[in-house]
Tab-separated table of C-alpha atoms and ligand atoms in Angstrom:
chain	number	residue	atom	x	y	z
A	676	UNK	CA	-22.985	-19.172	-14.635
A	677	UNK	CA	-22.755	-17.632	-11.171
A	678	UNK	CA	-19.289	-16.622	-10.180
A	679	UNK	CA	-17.588	-18.890	-7.701
A	680	UNK	CA	-16.977	-17.533	-4.218
A	681	UNK	CA	-15.594	-19.178	-1.098
A	682	UNK	CA	-18.514	-20.550	0.885
A	683	UNK	CA	-19.177	-19.933	4.566
A	684	UNK	CA	-19.409	-23.701	5.012
A	685	UNK	CA	-15.882	-24.253	3.795
A	686	UNK	CA	-14.598	-21.353	5.891
A	687	UNK	CA	-16.288	-22.737	9.020
A	688	UNK	CA	-14.978	-26.230	8.384
A	689	UNK	CA	-11.432	-24.968	7.848
A	690	UNK	CA	-11.654	-22.872	11.009
A	691	UNK	CA	-13.169	-25.675	13.069
A	692	UNK	CA	-10.222	-27.907	12.226
A	693	UNK	CA	-7.812	-25.315	13.651
A	694	UNK	CA	-9.837	-23.790	16.486
A	695	UNK	CA	-8.642	-25.980	19.342
A	696	UNK	CA	-4.966	-25.418	18.610
A	697	UNK	CA	-5.576	-21.699	18.232
A	698	UNK	CA	-7.375	-21.481	21.581
A	699	UNK	CA	-4.402	-23.150	23.280
A	700	UNK	CA	-1.836	-20.909	21.590
A	701	UNK	CA	-3.914	-17.798	22.197
A	702	UNK	CA	-4.325	-18.615	25.905
A	703	UNK	CA	-0.585	-19.207	26.270
A	704	UNK	CA	0.273	-15.951	24.496
A	705	UNK	CA	-2.225	-13.794	26.365
A	706	UNK	CA	-0.941	-15.253	29.671
A	707	UNK	CA	2.628	-14.392	28.709
A	708	UNK	CA	1.571	-10.904	27.635
A	709	UNK	CA	-0.390	-10.296	30.823
A	710	UNK	CA	2.800	-10.975	32.832
A	711	UNK	CA	4.195	-7.998	30.893
A	712	UNK	CA	1.142	-5.896	31.760
A	713	UNK	CA	-0.364	-6.217	28.286
A	714	UNK	CA	-4.055	-6.959	27.723
A	715	UNK	CA	-4.080	-9.568	24.947
A	716	UNK	CA	-7.771	-9.170	24.163
A	717	UNK	CA	-7.375	-5.412	23.786
A	718	UNK	CA	-4.494	-6.081	21.414
A	719	UNK	CA	-6.717	-8.427	19.413
A	720	UNK	CA	-9.345	-5.682	19.174
A	721	UNK	CA	-6.732	-3.222	17.904
A	722	UNK	CA	-5.702	-5.686	15.220
A	723	UNK	CA	-9.338	-6.186	14.228
A	724	UNK	CA	-9.606	-2.436	13.668
A	725	UNK	CA	-6.557	-2.297	11.376
A	726	UNK	CA	-7.144	-1.822	7.658
A	727	UNK	CA	-4.959	-1.464	4.590
A	728	UNK	CA	-6.085	-0.719	1.024
A	729	UNK	CA	-5.489	-3.212	-1.771
A	730	UNK	CA	-4.178	-1.721	-5.015
A	731	UNK	CA	-6.355	-2.789	-7.944
A	732	UNK	CA	-3.193	-3.270	-9.987
A	733	UNK	CA	-1.892	-5.744	-7.405
A	734	UNK	CA	-4.415	-8.506	-8.039
A	735	UNK	CA	-3.184	-9.102	-11.582
A	736	UNK	CA	0.137	-10.823	-12.214
A	737	UNK	CA	2.903	-8.247	-12.463
A	738	UNK	CA	5.996	-8.334	-14.574
A	739	UNK	CA	9.249	-6.633	-15.298
A	740	UNK	CA	10.243	-4.778	-18.439
A	741	UNK	CA	11.711	-8.079	-19.636
A	742	UNK	CA	8.665	-10.271	-19.359
A	743	UNK	CA	5.387	-11.019	-17.745
A	744	UNK	CA	4.316	-14.574	-17.003
A	745	UNK	CA	0.529	-14.491	-16.721
A	746	UNK	CA	-1.157	-16.704	-14.164
A	747	UNK	CA	-4.425	-18.607	-14.537
A	748	UNK	CA	-7.739	-16.898	-13.900
A	749	UNK	CA	-6.357	-13.378	-13.878
A	750	UNK	CA	-8.876	-10.571	-13.455
A	751	UNK	CA	-9.960	-9.291	-16.862
A	752	UNK	CA	-11.433	-5.993	-15.728
A	753	UNK	CA	-12.200	-3.936	-12.688
A	754	UNK	CA	-15.164	-6.053	-11.634
A	755	UNK	CA	-12.989	-9.172	-11.541
A	756	UNK	CA	-10.428	-7.208	-9.578
A	757	UNK	CA	-13.063	-6.254	-7.018
A	758	UNK	CA	-14.072	-9.888	-6.727
A	759	UNK	CA	-10.467	-10.819	-5.904
A	760	UNK	CA	-10.168	-7.938	-3.444
A	761	UNK	CA	-13.364	-9.121	-1.753
A	762	UNK	CA	-11.961	-12.645	-1.492
A	763	UNK	CA	-8.847	-11.312	0.201
A	764	UNK	CA	-10.908	-9.293	2.667
A	765	UNK	CA	-13.272	-12.191	3.286
A	766	UNK	CA	-10.397	-14.332	4.542
A	767	UNK	CA	-8.060	-11.803	6.221
A	768	UNK	CA	-10.556	-9.117	7.330
A	769	UNK	CA	-7.854	-6.471	7.102
A	770	UNK	CA	-8.378	-5.033	3.620
A	771	UNK	CA	-11.742	-3.226	3.571
A	772	UNK	CA	-10.708	-0.694	0.933
A	773	UNK	CA	-9.397	-0.611	-2.611
A	774	UNK	CA	-7.054	1.940	-4.157
A	775	UNK	CA	-7.835	2.359	-7.879
A	776	UNK	CA	-5.510	3.552	-10.626
A	777	UNK	CA	-6.717	5.594	-13.627
A	778	UNK	CA	-7.060	5.194	-16.518
A	779	UNK	CA	-6.300	1.501	-15.864
A	780	UNK	CA	-9.574	1.172	-13.930
A	781	UNK	CA	-11.662	3.450	-16.110
A	782	UNK	CA	-15.319	2.485	-16.456
A	783	UNK	CA	-18.444	4.248	-17.650
A	784	UNK	CA	-20.544	4.318	-14.477
A	785	UNK	CA	-18.731	5.094	-11.242
A	786	UNK	CA	-21.875	5.234	-9.120
A	787	UNK	CA	-22.606	1.652	-10.221
A	788	UNK	CA	-19.013	0.680	-9.527
A	789	UNK	CA	-19.262	2.036	-6.005
A	790	UNK	CA	-22.413	-0.004	-5.474
A	791	UNK	CA	-20.787	-3.197	-6.724
A	792	UNK	CA	-17.878	-2.574	-4.374
A	793	UNK	CA	-20.260	-1.957	-1.468
A	794	UNK	CA	-22.031	-5.262	-2.210
A	795	UNK	CA	-18.634	-6.887	-1.830
A	796	UNK	CA	-18.217	-5.040	1.488
A	797	UNK	CA	-15.540	-2.798	-0.003
A	798	UNK	CA	-15.013	0.976	-0.177
A	799	UNK	CA	-12.490	3.086	-2.097
A	800	UNK	CA	-9.321	4.633	-0.738
A	801	UNK	CA	-6.970	7.078	-2.497
A	802	UNK	CA	-7.195	7.308	-6.284
A	803	UNK	CA	-3.937	7.092	-8.232
A	804	UNK	CA	-3.303	9.056	-11.416
A	805	UNK	CA	-1.137	7.788	-14.239
A	806	UNK	CA	0.891	10.175	-16.344
A	807	UNK	CA	3.777	7.758	-16.700
A	808	UNK	CA	2.386	6.010	-19.787
A	809	UNK	CA	0.808	7.170	-23.003
A	810	UNK	CA	-2.757	6.062	-23.574
A	811	UNK	CA	-4.156	5.269	-27.029
A	812	UNK	CA	-5.143	8.438	-28.872
A	813	UNK	CA	-3.483	10.689	-26.345
A	814	UNK	CA	-2.614	14.038	-27.864
A	815	UNK	CA	0.645	14.811	-26.080
A	816	UNK	CA	3.213	12.163	-25.185
A	817	UNK	CA	4.675	11.751	-21.712
A	818	UNK	CA	7.921	10.404	-23.123
A	819	UNK	CA	9.723	13.504	-21.837
A	820	UNK	CA	7.655	14.083	-18.748
A	821	UNK	CA	4.165	15.048	-17.648
A	822	UNK	CA	3.561	17.581	-14.867
A	823	UNK	CA	7.078	18.954	-15.403
A	824	UNK	CA	7.133	18.674	-19.207
A	825	UNK	CA	8.754	21.574	-21.049
A	826	UNK	CA	5.646	21.945	-23.262
A	827	UNK	CA	2.719	23.727	-21.573
A	828	UNK	CA	0.203	21.648	-23.555
A	829	UNK	CA	1.611	18.361	-22.243
A	830	UNK	CA	1.527	19.738	-18.707
A	831	UNK	CA	-2.061	20.909	-19.192
A	832	UNK	CA	-3.060	17.429	-20.331
A	833	UNK	CA	-1.431	15.847	-17.254
A	834	UNK	CA	-3.079	18.391	-14.952
A	835	UNK	CA	-6.467	17.705	-16.558
A	836	UNK	CA	-6.001	13.960	-16.031
A	837	UNK	CA	-5.331	14.478	-12.320
A	838	UNK	CA	-8.399	16.707	-12.038
A	839	UNK	CA	-10.422	13.972	-13.783
A	840	UNK	CA	-9.115	11.502	-11.201
A	841	UNK	CA	-10.393	13.758	-8.426
A	842	UNK	CA	-13.814	13.870	-10.099
A	843	UNK	CA	-13.897	10.064	-10.342
A	844	UNK	CA	-12.674	9.745	-6.771
A	845	UNK	CA	-15.509	11.952	-5.544
A	846	UNK	CA	-18.007	9.593	-7.117
A	847	UNK	CA	-16.255	6.632	-5.513
A	848	UNK	CA	-16.105	8.157	-2.040
A	849	UNK	CA	-12.327	8.617	-2.011
A	850	UNK	CA	-10.738	11.404	-0.021
A	851	UNK	CA	-7.257	11.544	-1.503
A	852	UNK	CA	-5.310	11.628	-4.744
A	853	UNK	CA	-1.882	10.034	-4.990
A	854	UNK	CA	0.445	11.586	-7.545
A	855	UNK	CA	3.531	9.758	-8.638
A	856	UNK	CA	5.262	11.025	-11.751
A	857	UNK	CA	7.961	9.293	-13.741
A	858	UNK	CA	9.387	12.656	-14.842
A	859	UNK	CA	13.139	12.977	-14.833
A	860	UNK	CA	16.118	12.587	-17.104
A	861	UNK	CA	18.510	9.949	-18.349
A	862	UNK	CA	21.422	12.179	-19.342
A	863	UNK	CA	23.387	14.764	-17.457
A	864	UNK	CA	22.354	18.019	-19.037
A	865	UNK	CA	19.125	16.659	-20.510
A	866	UNK	CA	16.939	18.638	-18.160
A	867	UNK	CA	17.255	21.817	-16.142
A	868	UNK	CA	16.650	20.329	-12.718
A	869	UNK	CA	15.589	23.622	-11.139
A	870	UNK	CA	13.136	24.591	-13.850
A	871	UNK	CA	11.678	21.076	-14.010
A	872	UNK	CA	10.787	21.297	-10.328
A	873	UNK	CA	9.328	24.768	-10.843
A	874	UNK	CA	7.101	23.441	-13.594
A	875	UNK	CA	6.024	20.502	-11.401
A	876	UNK	CA	5.090	22.890	-8.586
A	877	UNK	CA	3.087	25.121	-10.921
A	878	UNK	CA	1.200	22.085	-12.227
A	879	UNK	CA	0.582	20.736	-8.740
A	880	UNK	CA	-0.756	24.101	-7.607
A	881	UNK	CA	-3.486	23.775	-10.235
A	882	UNK	CA	-4.293	20.245	-9.108
A	883	UNK	CA	-4.406	21.323	-5.461
A	884	UNK	CA	-6.814	24.109	-6.375
A	885	UNK	CA	-9.213	21.454	-7.700
A	886	UNK	CA	-9.171	19.413	-4.471
A	887	UNK	CA	-12.391	19.371	-2.450
A	888	UNK	CA	-12.099	20.864	1.042
A	889	UNK	CA	-11.880	17.500	2.800
A	890	UNK	CA	-9.376	15.944	0.389
A	891	UNK	CA	-5.624	15.488	0.588
A	892	UNK	CA	-3.081	14.991	-2.143
A	893	UNK	CA	-0.197	12.602	-1.538
A	894	UNK	CA	3.109	13.367	-3.239
A	895	UNK	CA	4.968	10.120	-3.871
A	896	UNK	CA	8.723	10.271	-4.305
A	897	UNK	CA	10.922	7.667	-5.999
A	898	UNK	CA	14.655	7.973	-6.433
A	899	UNK	CA	14.932	6.425	-9.874
A	900	UNK	CA	13.219	4.350	-12.553
A	901	UNK	CA	12.157	4.960	-15.228
A	902	UNK	CA	14.412	8.042	-15.177
A	903	UNK	CA	17.901	6.865	-14.328
A	904	UNK	CA	19.924	10.061	-14.080
A	905	UNK	CA	17.557	12.337	-12.164
A	906	UNK	CA	13.955	12.152	-11.011
A	907	UNK	CA	11.969	15.308	-10.381
A	908	UNK	CA	10.467	14.096	-7.086
A	909	UNK	CA	13.369	11.882	-6.126
A	910	UNK	CA	13.403	11.822	-2.352
A	911	UNK	CA	11.542	12.694	0.818
A	912	UNK	CA	13.320	16.051	1.078
A	913	UNK	CA	12.041	17.184	-2.302
A	914	UNK	CA	8.624	15.732	-1.547
A	915	UNK	CA	8.523	17.526	1.802
A	916	UNK	CA	9.631	20.864	0.384
A	917	UNK	CA	7.024	20.560	-2.373
A	918	UNK	CA	4.307	19.666	0.138
A	919	UNK	CA	5.269	22.702	2.223
A	920	UNK	CA	4.930	24.996	-0.785
A	921	UNK	CA	1.668	23.442	-1.866
A	922	UNK	CA	-0.023	23.955	1.485
A	923	UNK	CA	-1.901	21.942	4.098
A	924	UNK	CA	-3.722	19.584	1.730
A	925	UNK	CA	-0.437	18.310	0.321
A	926	UNK	CA	1.341	15.569	2.234
A	927	UNK	CA	4.083	13.077	1.492
A	928	UNK	CA	3.571	9.435	0.653
A	929	UNK	CA	6.281	6.956	1.570
A	930	UNK	CA	6.505	3.988	-0.762
A	931	UNK	CA	8.864	1.700	1.143
A	932	UNK	CA	10.552	0.535	-2.033
A	933	UNK	CA	11.388	3.970	-3.368
A	934	UNK	CA	14.607	4.532	-1.470
A	935	UNK	CA	18.230	3.633	-1.972
A	936	UNK	CA	19.254	0.386	-0.224
A	937	UNK	CA	19.868	0.788	3.524
A	938	UNK	CA	18.271	4.209	3.786
A	939	UNK	CA	16.809	4.760	7.263
A	940	UNK	CA	13.146	4.842	6.266
A	941	UNK	CA	11.881	4.839	9.838
A	942	UNK	CA	13.762	8.082	10.422
A	943	UNK	CA	12.170	9.589	7.310
A	944	UNK	CA	8.808	8.601	8.750
A	945	UNK	CA	9.683	10.262	12.064
A	946	UNK	CA	10.735	13.441	10.264
A	947	UNK	CA	7.546	13.623	8.201
A	948	UNK	CA	5.443	13.019	11.302
A	949	UNK	CA	7.289	15.805	13.112
A	950	UNK	CA	6.349	18.289	10.399
A	951	UNK	CA	2.759	17.077	9.998
A	952	UNK	CA	3.445	15.950	6.448
A	953	UNK	CA	3.131	12.168	6.596
A	954	UNK	CA	0.216	11.439	4.262
A	955	UNK	CA	0.466	7.712	3.887
A	956	UNK	CA	2.270	4.635	2.722
A	957	UNK	CA	2.641	2.300	-0.158
A	958	UNK	CA	3.810	-0.838	1.581
A	959	UNK	CA	6.062	-3.356	-0.123
A	960	UNK	CA	9.623	-4.539	0.343
A	961	UNK	CA	12.879	-4.193	-1.527
A	962	UNK	CA	16.331	-5.731	-1.537
A	963	UNK	CA	18.271	-3.766	-4.164
A	964	UNK	CA	16.355	-1.404	-6.383
A	965	UNK	CA	13.077	-3.120	-7.073
A	966	UNK	CA	10.204	-1.423	-5.320
A	967	UNK	CA	7.567	-4.080	-5.445
A	968	UNK	CA	8.490	-7.205	-3.457
A	969	UNK	CA	5.990	-8.502	-0.922
A	970	UNK	CA	5.607	-6.534	2.313
A	971	UNK	CA	7.699	-7.955	5.132
A	972	UNK	CA	9.296	-10.593	2.914
A	973	UNK	CA	12.841	-9.190	3.017
A	974	UNK	CA	13.157	-6.802	5.939
A	975	UNK	CA	10.412	-7.460	8.490
A	976	UNK	CA	12.450	-5.744	11.222
A	977	UNK	CA	12.483	-2.517	9.227
A	978	UNK	CA	8.731	-2.768	8.790
A	979	UNK	CA	8.396	-3.133	12.565
A	980	UNK	CA	10.619	-0.069	13.073
A	981	UNK	CA	8.362	1.954	10.772
A	982	UNK	CA	5.325	0.912	12.812
A	983	UNK	CA	7.224	1.676	15.982
A	984	UNK	CA	7.467	5.291	14.804
A	985	UNK	CA	3.788	5.320	13.906
A	986	UNK	CA	2.702	4.077	17.323
A	987	UNK	CA	5.071	6.510	19.003
A	988	UNK	CA	3.468	9.334	16.988
A	989	UNK	CA	-0.049	8.189	17.795
A	990	UNK	CA	0.656	7.841	21.509
A	991	UNK	CA	2.120	11.343	21.541
A	992	UNK	CA	-0.954	12.645	19.732
A	993	UNK	CA	1.234	14.083	16.970
A	994	UNK	CA	-0.435	16.947	15.106
A	995	UNK	CA	-2.245	16.073	11.862
A	996	UNK	CA	-1.298	12.425	12.160
A	997	UNK	CA	-3.671	10.262	10.060
A	998	UNK	CA	-1.606	8.237	7.578
A	999	UNK	CA	-3.346	6.249	4.850
A	1000	UNK	CA	-2.196	2.672	4.472
A	1001	UNK	CA	-2.001	1.091	1.042
A	1002	UNK	CA	-0.155	-1.851	-0.423
A	1003	UNK	CA	1.764	-1.378	-3.677
A	1004	UNK	CA	3.364	-4.554	-4.929
A	1005	UNK	CA	3.982	-6.441	-8.138
A	1006	UNK	CA	3.470	-10.181	-7.941
A	1007	UNK	CA	5.539	-11.887	-10.564
A	1008	UNK	CA	5.932	-15.437	-9.272
A	1009	UNK	CA	3.079	-15.920	-6.788
A	1010	UNK	CA	-0.693	-16.006	-6.843
A	1011	UNK	CA	-1.418	-12.292	-6.208
A	1012	UNK	CA	-4.280	-13.122	-3.850
A	1013	UNK	CA	-1.981	-15.183	-1.645
A	1014	UNK	CA	0.711	-12.494	-1.683
A	1015	UNK	CA	-1.734	-9.754	-0.770
A	1016	UNK	CA	-3.263	-11.794	2.056
A	1017	UNK	CA	0.161	-12.541	3.495
A	1018	UNK	CA	1.247	-8.916	3.106
A	1019	UNK	CA	-1.796	-7.647	5.005
A	1020	UNK	CA	-0.953	-10.129	7.758
A	1021	UNK	CA	2.677	-8.957	7.847
A	1022	UNK	CA	1.445	-5.399	8.342
A	1023	UNK	CA	-0.792	-6.488	11.200
A	1024	UNK	CA	2.147	-8.347	12.692
A	1025	UNK	CA	4.387	-5.267	12.605
A	1026	UNK	CA	1.526	-3.209	14.022
A	1027	UNK	CA	0.903	-5.670	16.879
A	1028	UNK	CA	4.591	-5.889	17.699
A	1029	UNK	CA	4.876	-2.108	17.762
A	1030	UNK	CA	1.834	-1.921	20.049
A	1031	UNK	CA	3.476	-4.168	22.654
A	1032	UNK	CA	6.672	-2.136	22.962
A	1033	UNK	CA	6.973	-1.115	26.596
A	1034	UNK	CA	7.124	2.623	25.860
A	1035	UNK	CA	7.755	3.883	29.403
A	1036	UNK	CA	10.634	1.386	29.737
A	1037	UNK	CA	11.962	2.436	26.333
A	1038	UNK	CA	11.787	6.118	27.272
A	1039	UNK	CA	13.538	5.398	30.557
A	1040	UNK	CA	16.365	3.541	28.824
A	1041	UNK	CA	16.718	6.359	26.295
A	1042	UNK	CA	16.821	8.986	29.049
A	1043	UNK	CA	19.531	7.008	30.844
A	1044	UNK	CA	21.581	6.621	27.643
A	1045	UNK	CA	21.200	2.871	28.031
A	1046	UNK	CA	21.674	2.055	24.359
A	1047	UNK	CA	21.504	-1.709	24.629
A	1048	UNK	CA	18.651	-1.608	27.137
A	1049	UNK	CA	16.605	0.572	24.786
A	1050	UNK	CA	17.382	-1.680	21.864
A	1051	UNK	CA	16.363	-4.756	23.842
A	1052	UNK	CA	12.980	-3.196	24.593
A	1053	UNK	CA	12.348	-3.063	20.859
A	1054	UNK	CA	13.730	-6.558	20.347
A	1055	UNK	CA	11.536	-7.966	23.097
A	1056	UNK	CA	8.467	-6.749	21.243
A	1057	UNK	CA	9.763	-7.718	17.819
A	1058	UNK	CA	10.672	-11.275	18.817
A	1059	UNK	CA	7.256	-11.938	20.377
A	1060	UNK	CA	5.338	-14.302	18.133
A	1061	UNK	CA	1.985	-12.554	17.887
A	1062	UNK	CA	0.585	-14.992	15.300
A	1063	UNK	CA	-2.146	-16.360	17.632
A	1064	UNK	CA	-3.413	-12.786	18.236
A	1065	UNK	CA	-3.547	-12.174	14.483
A	1066	UNK	CA	-5.365	-15.451	13.850
A	1067	UNK	CA	-7.835	-14.763	16.656
A	1068	UNK	CA	-8.481	-11.271	15.288
A	1069	UNK	CA	-9.310	-12.787	11.903
A	1070	UNK	CA	-11.543	-15.434	13.434
A	1071	UNK	CA	-13.444	-12.951	15.613
A	1072	UNK	CA	-13.937	-10.680	12.588
A	1073	UNK	CA	-15.413	-13.568	10.580
A	1074	UNK	CA	-12.303	-14.459	8.576
A	1075	UNK	CA	-10.032	-17.457	8.341
A	1076	UNK	CA	-7.651	-18.734	10.990
A	1077	UNK	CA	-5.395	-19.860	8.143
A	1078	UNK	CA	-6.231	-17.703	5.097
A	1079	UNK	CA	-3.783	-19.159	2.585
A	1080	UNK	CA	-4.571	-22.780	3.450
A	1081	UNK	CA	-8.301	-22.047	3.299
A	1082	UNK	CA	-7.898	-20.222	-0.006
A	1083	UNK	CA	-5.983	-23.148	-1.467
A	1084	UNK	CA	-8.545	-25.644	-0.165
A	1085	UNK	CA	-11.344	-23.686	-1.857
A	1086	UNK	CA	-9.923	-24.089	-5.366
A	1087	UNK	CA	-10.770	-20.410	-6.031
A	1088	UNK	CA	-8.044	-19.947	-8.622
A	1089	UNK	CA	-9.026	-23.095	-10.486
A	1090	UNK	CA	-12.617	-21.905	-10.661
A	1091	UNK	CA	-11.540	-18.451	-11.842
A	1092	UNK	CA	-9.361	-19.995	-14.543
A	1093	UNK	CA	-12.557	-21.496	-15.995
A	1094	UNK	CA	-14.705	-18.393	-15.500
A	1095	UNK	CA	-12.105	-15.956	-16.839
A	1096	UNK	CA	-10.637	-17.125	-20.114
A	1097	UNK	CA	-7.257	-15.464	-20.788
A	1098	UNK	CA	-7.307	-12.185	-22.695
A	1099	UNK	CA	-4.493	-11.061	-24.970
A	1100	UNK	CA	-2.132	-8.646	-23.191
A	1101	UNK	CA	1.331	-7.429	-23.901
A	1102	UNK	CA	3.901	-9.725	-22.320
A	1103	UNK	CA	6.046	-7.108	-20.594
A	1104	UNK	CA	5.141	-4.226	-18.354
A	1105	UNK	CA	5.244	-2.909	-14.853
A	1106	UNK	CA	2.082	-4.345	-13.475
B	243	RM4	C1	5.316	3.318	-9.216
B	243	RM4	C2	4.745	3.936	-7.949
B	243	RM4	C3	3.283	4.203	-8.005
B	243	RM4	C4	2.509	3.157	-8.730
B	243	RM4	C5	3.195	2.674	-9.980
B	243	RM4	C6	2.435	1.541	-10.625
B	243	RM4	O1	6.594	2.791	-8.960
B	243	RM4	O2	5.031	3.097	-6.873
B	243	RM4	O3	2.749	4.320	-6.709
B	243	RM4	O4	1.338	3.805	-9.102
B	243	RM4	O5	4.508	2.279	-9.703
B	244	MN	MN1	3.887	3.338	-5.047
B	245	MN	MN1	6.725	1.795	-6.949
């Protein structure tokens, strides 16, 4: 049985049915933009060049520690995951790379894996290590930490795993390692917070020493969960200080969901840019404490404000500014493919809106202490409906004008449900 994929015929037919309306909307929008001195076609080209990595763990149905409700046709292994990632990219043309997680994505032949990905038109972005779970037959448990564990042997095992991830990443063509640790404590007094950080830094120094010359390591902070009293790398300040100590290859990764509610994330981004330490992002959204809602689904204005800082940095030619973009979400109640497509589009939307901010006018208002005027410059960009530009970018890149509608019309999930019989999995878990 050959695996089902969405045919070019269906894609063309779906696009043809929407092309006339899109042309009208696109013409109207580009006319309106040109009155503001903005070249709509250039904006479309910028959107076509935008890419964000899909996390391999995002294409399966997620869950909470209470339960997981599996969906039909879930990917059974990495090759199924790549197929789903390719489907997303086929329709949205904004997700050319995949960010793998080890050992979840472990396989025996990484050169072959890279080839399969390339056949799908995909490449690999940052590799993620996992020392937040015990694996079968693992010698030392991570129950009480990994890179900051009090036992040297447990730390050595966690260091070795990260070095293995680098070796795998080299075979896959990755250029970065993302390190998030769950280390921390649940009781006041459980852990010496100073010594735990010292141990983390010593471990990270060994990992950094194993990085190839053209690689970076991203330090990912998270304020809590699974440790609920203290986390070793809890916030951007700790992450930044650690990255400073670890040297130029170490940079900070901002997972949007890893902050307390209402924290000014865009300011954190500006700070990290200022010090040349912004490594990249895990995009998602958050309302209270969960870190894995869909990008742009709760606070799209905040997402825009983050991109506003990124464009500001790029226009200024900020030193060492080359952030990696990755999604990191858990899809509990949606079809993961639909969520990931929509999330990529929400990122492009924020990016497009940030690109059309009138920066000289904004700077002028700021210099004149015109608070409301400056704010309105941002609002003018944010309230512009750039959807026709996004749709045209997809169309011109060979994708779908309406990705979710086209995906639904294809019956992809129904076909996958037949091709991929359910496998037994535990019913609760993070992803
Ligand atoms: C963590 C963190 C990491 C991700 C895991 C699955 O909360 O966001 O980036 O690897 O979840
Ligand atoms: Mn993350
Ligand atoms: Mn997270």
